Tab-separated table of C-alpha atoms and ligand atoms in Angstrom:
chain	number	residue	atom	x	y	z
A	1	MET	CA	-97.559	32.519	-24.400
A	2	GLU	CA	-97.188	31.089	-21.225
A	3	PRO	CA	-94.027	30.802	-19.796
A	4	PRO	CA	-92.536	27.145	-19.941
A	5	SER	CA	-93.086	25.634	-16.738
A	6	ARG	CA	-89.922	24.590	-14.336
A	7	GLU	CA	-90.334	20.995	-15.613
A	8	SER	CA	-90.416	21.649	-19.148
A	9	SER	CA	-87.573	24.199	-19.041
A	10	SER	CA	-85.324	22.247	-17.219
A	11	PRO	CA	-82.386	20.480	-19.506
A	12	PRO	CA	-82.881	16.870	-20.814
A	13	LEU	CA	-82.288	14.193	-18.244
A	14	ILE	CA	-78.599	13.439	-18.197
A	15	GLU	CA	-76.830	10.683	-16.308
A	16	GLU	CA	-76.057	12.748	-13.260
A	17	ARG	CA	-79.753	13.945	-13.141
A	18	ILE	CA	-80.872	10.624	-13.319
A	19	ILE	CA	-78.459	9.223	-10.752
A	20	GLN	CA	-79.450	12.137	-8.341
A	21	ARG	CA	-83.170	11.825	-8.890
A	22	PHE	CA	-83.497	8.116	-8.585
A	23	VAL	CA	-80.744	5.841	-7.957
A	24	ARG	CA	-79.447	7.731	-4.747
A	25	HIS	CA	-82.343	6.653	-2.874
A	26	ALA	CA	-81.512	3.211	-2.579
A	27	PRO	CA	-79.768	2.227	0.531
A	28	SER	CA	-76.315	3.683	0.354
A	29	MET	CA	-73.135	1.600	1.194
A	30	ALA	CA	-71.380	4.950	2.071
A	31	GLU	CA	-70.864	3.511	5.677
A	32	ALA	CA	-69.001	0.850	4.135
A	33	GLY	CA	-66.319	3.137	2.515
A	34	LEU	CA	-67.191	5.456	-0.443
A	35	GLY	CA	-70.228	5.237	-1.894
A	36	ILE	CA	-71.914	6.983	-5.149
A	37	GLY	CA	-69.916	10.155	-6.735
A	38	ASP	CA	-66.531	9.097	-7.567
A	39	ASP	CA	-64.897	6.955	-10.450
A	40	GLY	CA	-64.932	3.924	-8.212
A	41	ALA	CA	-66.701	2.374	-4.952
A	42	LEU	CA	-64.488	1.966	-2.213
A	43	VAL	CA	-65.427	-1.230	0.116
A	44	GLY	CA	-62.618	-1.864	2.594
A	45	GLU	CA	-59.225	-2.040	0.727
A	46	ALA	CA	-61.005	-2.571	-2.477
A	47	CYS	CA	-62.397	-0.337	-5.248
A	48	TRP	CA	-65.153	-1.501	-7.783
A	49	SER	CA	-66.320	0.180	-10.870
A	50	THR	CA	-68.723	-1.014	-13.533
A	51	ASP	CA	-69.504	0.470	-17.210
A	52	LEU	CA	-71.746	-0.261	-19.726
A	53	LEU	CA	-71.091	-0.357	-23.591
A	54	VAL	CA	-74.059	-0.507	-25.726
A	55	GLU	CA	-74.270	-1.263	-29.427
A	56	GLY	CA	-75.661	2.126	-31.238
A	57	VAL	CA	-74.483	4.269	-28.023
A	58	HIS	CA	-70.977	3.441	-27.562
A	59	PHE	CA	-69.772	1.312	-30.531
A	60	THR	CA	-71.562	0.803	-33.739
A	61	ARG	CA	-72.918	-2.902	-35.307
A	62	GLU	CA	-69.541	-2.456	-38.066
A	63	ALA	CA	-66.977	-1.765	-34.605
A	64	ASP	CA	-64.573	-4.782	-34.656
A	65	PRO	CA	-65.906	-6.982	-31.934
A	66	SER	CA	-62.397	-7.601	-30.491
A	67	ASP	CA	-61.881	-3.815	-30.098
A	68	VAL	CA	-65.344	-3.637	-28.251
A	69	GLY	CA	-63.975	-6.595	-25.950
A	70	PHE	CA	-60.841	-4.716	-25.165
A	71	LYS	CA	-62.404	-1.374	-24.468
A	72	ALA	CA	-65.283	-2.789	-22.486
A	73	VAL	CA	-62.319	-4.055	-19.967
A	74	ALA	CA	-60.142	-0.940	-20.518
A	75	VAL	CA	-62.889	1.673	-19.336
A	76	SER	CA	-63.497	0.086	-16.150
A	77	VAL	CA	-59.738	-0.257	-15.535
A	78	SER	CA	-59.583	3.244	-15.953
A	79	ASP	CA	-61.707	4.193	-12.873
A	80	VAL	CA	-60.406	1.727	-10.607
A	81	ALA	CA	-56.596	2.854	-11.532
A	82	ALA	CA	-57.624	6.517	-11.041
A	83	MET	CA	-58.812	5.813	-7.585
A	84	GLY	CA	-55.034	4.359	-6.946
A	85	ALA	CA	-56.282	0.653	-6.619
A	86	ARG	CA	-54.479	-1.692	-8.929
A	87	PRO	CA	-57.099	-3.448	-11.033
A	88	ARG	CA	-57.142	-7.320	-10.359
A	89	TRP	CA	-60.659	-8.691	-11.062
A	90	LEU	CA	-63.289	-8.553	-14.205
A	91	LEU	CA	-66.899	-9.436	-14.111
A	92	LEU	CA	-68.311	-9.582	-17.563
A	93	GLY	CA	-71.815	-9.146	-18.406
A	94	LEU	CA	-73.082	-10.083	-21.813
A	95	SER	CA	-76.378	-9.585	-23.638
A	96	VAL	CA	-75.998	-10.607	-26.951
A	97	PRO	CA	-78.012	-12.240	-29.979
A	98	GLY	CA	-76.430	-15.840	-30.431
A	99	ASP	CA	-73.554	-14.783	-32.871
A	100	ASP	CA	-70.754	-17.176	-32.786
A	101	ALA	CA	-68.084	-15.341	-34.928
A	102	TRP	CA	-69.089	-12.011	-33.145
A	103	LEU	CA	-68.538	-13.595	-29.670
A	104	ARG	CA	-65.111	-15.334	-30.599
A	105	ARG	CA	-63.617	-12.065	-31.724
A	106	PHE	CA	-65.155	-10.080	-28.695
A	107	THR	CA	-63.452	-12.771	-26.275
A	108	ASP	CA	-60.221	-12.384	-28.250
A	109	GLY	CA	-60.253	-8.447	-27.359
A	110	VAL	CA	-61.130	-9.474	-23.493
A	111	ALA	CA	-58.331	-11.725	-23.030
A	112	THR	CA	-55.853	-9.337	-24.831
A	113	ALA	CA	-56.967	-6.796	-22.397
A	114	CYS	CA	-56.986	-9.012	-19.077
A	115	ARG	CA	-53.386	-9.912	-20.115
A	116	CYS	CA	-52.381	-6.220	-21.176
A	117	PHE	CA	-53.895	-4.724	-17.656
A	118	GLY	CA	-53.178	-7.793	-15.350
A	119	VAL	CA	-56.967	-8.628	-14.684
A	120	ALA	CA	-58.411	-12.230	-13.945
A	121	LEU	CA	-62.157	-12.873	-15.446
A	122	VAL	CA	-63.679	-14.324	-12.258
A	123	GLY	CA	-67.443	-14.135	-13.241
A	124	GLY	CA	-70.356	-12.808	-15.268
A	125	ASP	CA	-73.651	-13.311	-16.612
A	126	THR	CA	-74.766	-13.901	-20.036
A	127	THR	CA	-78.246	-13.366	-21.342
A	128	ARG	CA	-79.937	-13.629	-24.966
A	129	SER	CA	-80.696	-10.312	-26.636
A	130	PRO	CA	-83.209	-9.944	-29.388
A	131	SER	CA	-81.226	-7.487	-31.303
A	132	HIS	CA	-78.340	-5.195	-30.323
A	133	ARG	CA	-75.452	-5.900	-28.048
A	134	THR	CA	-74.733	-4.747	-24.677
A	135	VAL	CA	-71.620	-5.346	-22.813
A	136	SER	CA	-71.027	-4.533	-18.995
A	137	SER	CA	-67.572	-4.745	-17.195
A	138	THR	CA	-66.907	-4.582	-13.670
A	139	VAL	CA	-63.425	-4.213	-12.422
A	140	GLY	CA	-62.227	-4.688	-8.712
A	141	GLY	CA	-59.062	-3.761	-7.731
A	142	THR	CA	-56.906	-2.862	-4.363
A	143	LEU	CA	-55.730	0.216	-3.298
A	144	VAL	CA	-51.859	0.912	-3.101
A	145	GLY	CA	-52.055	3.706	-1.024
A	146	ALA	CA	-54.640	6.651	0.085
A	147	PRO	CA	-57.488	6.242	-2.571
A	148	LEU	CA	-57.411	9.315	-5.323
A	149	LEU	CA	-60.825	11.054	-4.872
A	150	ARG	CA	-62.464	13.721	-6.734
A	151	SER	CA	-62.966	15.517	-3.823
A	152	GLY	CA	-59.592	16.462	-2.460
A	153	GLY	CA	-58.643	19.587	-4.284
A	154	ARG	CA	-58.032	23.064	-2.603
A	155	PRO	CA	-57.963	26.179	-4.281
A	156	GLY	CA	-54.296	27.154	-5.321
A	157	ASP	CA	-53.562	23.444	-6.489
A	158	ASP	CA	-52.280	23.115	-10.002
A	159	LEU	CA	-54.454	20.882	-12.478
A	160	TRP	CA	-52.506	18.201	-14.718
A	161	VAL	CA	-53.272	16.068	-17.440
A	162	SER	CA	-51.698	12.952	-18.063
A	163	GLY	CA	-51.648	12.937	-21.740
A	164	PRO	CA	-52.604	14.724	-25.270
A	165	LEU	CA	-56.575	15.048	-25.228
A	166	GLY	CA	-58.749	14.897	-28.258
A	167	ALA	CA	-57.994	11.882	-30.483
A	168	ALA	CA	-60.856	9.463	-29.161
A	169	GLY	CA	-63.070	12.544	-29.597
A	170	ALA	CA	-61.897	12.992	-33.251
A	171	GLY	CA	-62.777	9.559	-33.795
A	172	TRP	CA	-66.090	10.073	-33.187
A	173	SER	CA	-66.680	13.305	-34.658
A	174	ARG	CA	-65.292	12.636	-38.172
A	175	PRO	CA	-65.260	9.866	-40.615
A	176	ILE	CA	-61.582	8.470	-40.049
A	177	HIS	CA	-61.090	4.861	-41.074
A	178	PRO	CA	-60.069	2.873	-39.301
A	179	PRO	CA	-61.109	4.616	-36.133
A	180	PRO	CA	-58.033	6.104	-34.271
A	181	GLU	CA	-56.501	3.559	-31.793
A	182	GLU	CA	-56.994	5.867	-28.750
A	183	LEU	CA	-60.911	5.168	-29.506
A	184	ARG	CA	-60.829	1.787	-30.325
A	185	ARG	CA	-58.502	0.479	-27.646
A	186	PRO	CA	-58.025	2.928	-24.883
A	187	ARG	CA	-54.591	2.386	-22.674
A	188	PRO	CA	-55.447	4.075	-19.235
A	189	PRO	CA	-52.034	5.182	-17.466
A	190	ILE	CA	-52.507	2.646	-14.598
A	191	GLU	CA	-49.171	2.868	-13.515
A	192	LEU	CA	-48.854	6.543	-13.246
A	193	ALA	CA	-52.025	6.331	-11.442
A	194	LEU	CA	-50.842	4.197	-8.832
A	195	THR	CA	-47.449	6.134	-8.570
A	196	LEU	CA	-49.543	9.333	-7.661
A	197	ALA	CA	-51.717	7.278	-5.243
A	198	ARG	CA	-48.598	5.494	-3.475
A	199	GLU	CA	-46.213	8.590	-3.263
A	200	ARG	CA	-49.186	10.809	-2.448
A	201	LEU	CA	-48.554	13.255	-4.908
A	202	ALA	CA	-52.322	14.473	-5.751
A	203	THR	CA	-54.833	15.771	-3.844
A	204	ALA	CA	-57.628	14.637	-6.198
A	205	ALA	CA	-58.203	12.709	-9.710
A	206	LEU	CA	-60.420	11.287	-11.980
A	207	ASP	CA	-60.163	9.680	-15.482
A	208	LEU	CA	-61.188	11.968	-18.226
A	209	SER	CA	-64.190	9.928	-19.621
A	210	ASP	CA	-66.475	12.519	-20.649
A	211	GLY	CA	-64.161	15.334	-21.897
A	212	LEU	CA	-62.054	17.718	-19.856
A	213	ALA	CA	-64.875	20.229	-19.626
A	214	VAL	CA	-67.229	18.285	-18.284
A	215	ASP	CA	-64.850	16.107	-15.882
A	216	LEU	CA	-63.081	19.036	-14.510
A	217	ALA	CA	-66.467	20.596	-13.451
A	218	ARG	CA	-67.010	17.326	-11.753
A	219	LEU	CA	-63.608	17.502	-9.796
A	220	ALA	CA	-63.888	21.163	-9.133
A	221	ARG	CA	-67.415	20.778	-7.815
A	222	ALA	CA	-66.458	17.692	-5.647
A	223	SER	CA	-63.859	19.438	-4.191
A	224	GLY	CA	-65.786	22.473	-3.546
A	225	CYS	CA	-63.523	24.659	-5.700
A	226	GLY	CA	-63.878	26.419	-9.319
A	227	ALA	CA	-60.795	26.204	-12.065
A	228	GLN	CA	-59.149	28.311	-14.365
A	229	VAL	CA	-57.471	26.341	-17.608
A	230	TRP	CA	-55.138	27.857	-20.294
A	231	GLU	CA	-55.779	26.768	-23.568
A	232	SER	CA	-52.497	27.108	-24.805
A	233	ALA	CA	-51.549	24.659	-22.048
A	234	ILE	CA	-53.922	21.673	-22.895
A	235	PRO	CA	-51.889	18.964	-24.598
A	236	ARG	CA	-53.485	17.958	-28.100
A	237	PRO	CA	-52.210	16.061	-31.058
A	238	GLU	CA	-51.463	17.625	-34.231
A	239	GLY	CA	-54.551	18.249	-36.223
A	240	ILE	CA	-57.060	17.934	-33.202
A	241	THR	CA	-59.178	20.975	-32.452
A	242	LEU	CA	-59.512	22.496	-29.074
A	243	ARG	CA	-63.488	21.226	-29.133
A	244	GLU	CA	-62.075	17.733	-29.778
A	245	ALA	CA	-59.687	17.845	-27.171
A	246	THR	CA	-62.367	19.594	-24.480
A	247	GLY	CA	-65.627	18.283	-25.556
A	248	GLY	CA	-65.150	14.833	-26.802
A	249	GLY	CA	-64.491	12.206	-24.129
A	250	GLU	CA	-63.161	8.748	-23.904
A	251	ASP	CA	-59.545	10.459	-23.281
A	252	TYR	CA	-59.074	7.858	-20.662
A	253	ALA	CA	-56.425	10.080	-19.406
A	254	LEU	CA	-56.072	11.382	-15.888
A	255	LEU	CA	-56.944	14.862	-14.604
A	256	VAL	CA	-55.022	15.487	-11.552
A	257	ALA	CA	-55.023	18.483	-8.840
A	258	ALA	CA	-51.897	18.625	-7.032
A	259	GLY	CA	-49.974	21.409	-4.767
A	260	PRO	CA	-47.550	23.474	-6.131
A	261	GLU	CA	-44.795	21.795	-4.292
A	262	ARG	CA	-45.648	18.738	-6.489
A	263	ARG	CA	-44.221	20.366	-9.820
A	264	ALA	CA	-41.053	19.123	-10.064
A	265	SER	CA	-42.369	15.561	-9.178
A	266	LEU	CA	-45.491	15.455	-11.523
A	267	GLU	CA	-43.257	17.207	-14.473
A	268	ALA	CA	-40.747	13.892	-14.066
A	269	LEU	CA	-43.682	11.804	-14.423
A	270	GLY	CA	-44.451	13.587	-17.895
A	271	MET	CA	-47.694	15.352	-16.558
A	272	HIS	CA	-48.817	18.619	-18.404
A	273	ARG	CA	-49.810	21.404	-16.191
A	274	ILE	CA	-53.039	22.810	-17.518
A	275	GLY	CA	-54.583	25.306	-14.637
A	276	VAL	CA	-55.332	25.751	-11.525
A	277	LEU	CA	-58.401	25.110	-8.884
A	278	THR	CA	-59.899	28.577	-7.445
A	279	GLU	CA	-61.633	29.717	-4.718
A	280	ASP	CA	-64.065	31.407	-7.119
A	281	PRO	CA	-66.690	28.555	-8.164
A	282	ALA	CA	-66.616	29.336	-11.741
A	283	VAL	CA	-64.833	26.669	-14.151
A	284	LEU	CA	-63.234	28.961	-16.902
A	285	LEU	CA	-61.391	28.320	-19.878
A	286	LEU	CA	-58.822	31.060	-20.535
A	287	PRO	CA	-59.167	32.981	-22.919
A	288	GLY	CA	-62.346	30.692	-23.570
A	289	PRO	CA	-64.958	30.453	-23.908
A	290	TRP	CA	-65.187	26.792	-23.453
A	291	PRO	CA	-66.055	25.358	-26.894
A	292	PRO	CA	-69.570	23.402	-27.004
A	293	PRO	CA	-69.310	19.854	-26.136
A	294	LEU	CA	-69.272	17.411	-29.215
A	295	TYR	CA	-72.032	15.165	-27.910
A	296	ARG	CA	-74.925	15.745	-25.643
A	297	HIS	CA	-75.086	13.162	-22.776
A	298	PHE	CA	-77.490	10.521	-23.897
A	299	GLN	CA	-76.643	10.896	-27.143
A	300	ARG	CA	-73.260	10.341	-27.666
A	301	GLY	CA	-72.347	9.459	-31.248
A	302	GLU	CA	-74.598	12.004	-32.613
A	303	PRO	CA	-73.040	15.276	-33.176
A	304	ALA	CA	-74.243	17.987	-31.103
B	1	LIG	P1	-67.405	7.293	-14.411
B	1	LIG	O1	-67.852	8.214	-15.859
B	1	LIG	O2	-66.180	7.659	-13.876
B	1	LIG	O3	-67.797	5.824	-14.974
B	1	LIG	P2	-70.273	7.954	-13.951
B	1	LIG	O4	-70.498	9.242	-14.496
B	1	LIG	O5	-70.625	6.865	-14.515
B	1	LIG	O6	-68.389	7.723	-13.532
B	1	LIG	O7	-71.135	7.834	-12.570
B	1	LIG	C1	-70.922	8.732	-11.614
B	1	LIG	C2	-71.235	8.306	-10.236
B	1	LIG	O8	-72.667	7.614	-10.447
B	1	LIG	C3	-70.284	6.984	-9.912
B	1	LIG	O9	-70.080	6.915	-8.482
B	1	LIG	C4	-71.155	5.635	-10.207
B	1	LIG	O10	-70.698	4.872	-9.211
B	1	LIG	C5	-72.823	6.498	-9.857
B	1	LIG	N1	-73.619	5.682	-10.692
B	1	LIG	C6	-73.744	5.905	-12.011
B	1	LIG	N2	-74.901	5.189	-12.181
B	1	LIG	C7	-75.104	4.372	-11.445
B	1	LIG	C8	-76.573	3.605	-10.920
B	1	LIG	N3	-77.246	3.278	-11.941
B	1	LIG	N4	-76.341	2.974	-9.923
B	1	LIG	C9	-75.993	3.524	-8.797
B	1	LIG	N5	-74.640	4.456	-8.896
B	1	LIG	C10	-74.555	4.848	-10.196
B	2	LIG	MG1	-64.480	7.846	-14.329
């Protein structure tokens, strides 16, 4: 049997490979600030982030439309806050079959989220879709201090998370009715993120959207470090498995790197110290190993 070709042995196209292979070739705005690769793009004093929610991928046909609307706003708000910017403006894209009842409830959810997070709807686009629904949210905000980048971590920095992980992941992986609030209506810790930025408490940060294992590897790689995380230190609610806490995703908590001299401040902010950045590039769970991810990229919603 012939050995598999390099192409066929490579892993399936995941988000990052698509971005690396195709999108990066477009003219970049890097000269205007920070381009592709962090939670949001920096343009002057503003930070922008966009996210797509697709029916059948990010939400089910049966999902409460007001939850979908709320979440569409929350996920982009989360990215902007994690950059150290106060979320302010929302552009909303809708591709939907004409369905007044769904849209009415969806818009209720958007409005609730706008009030909750302090953002104003300033525009968007609407097109008809023959079948399923797609929602895009673009949130802009203003930096409150130095931006919180993924790339500022140094070996020896502590690693912190802002809250318990895994409740949303459990909502995807088990038939919980109704799905947990954490999955339906995530509440990113905006004020905490802004305090970190304003008081320069963090060397690096990102919001946990794809699970601790994946997102920690992103932060470590961007910082030119590896990491060690202590299994016993990862905060998780009662009944949530380690796999759900590390490989689930959609936590919308913050993962932060900070120098050891910041311990008292971060503890006072209620953060949980879970590990350390290392010179060695390996990203390890101790005693480990990392449980397998619950979902493969591009197949969210289908157990791996
Ligand atoms: P997050 O999970 O924080 O929303 P992603 O993993 O979706 O971030 O994206 C990683 C980086 O790639 C981000 O900086 C994002 O802006 C960029 N990116 C993703 N998709 C595209 C695209 N289609 N065109 C340009 N940049 C993209
Ligand atoms: Mg993010």
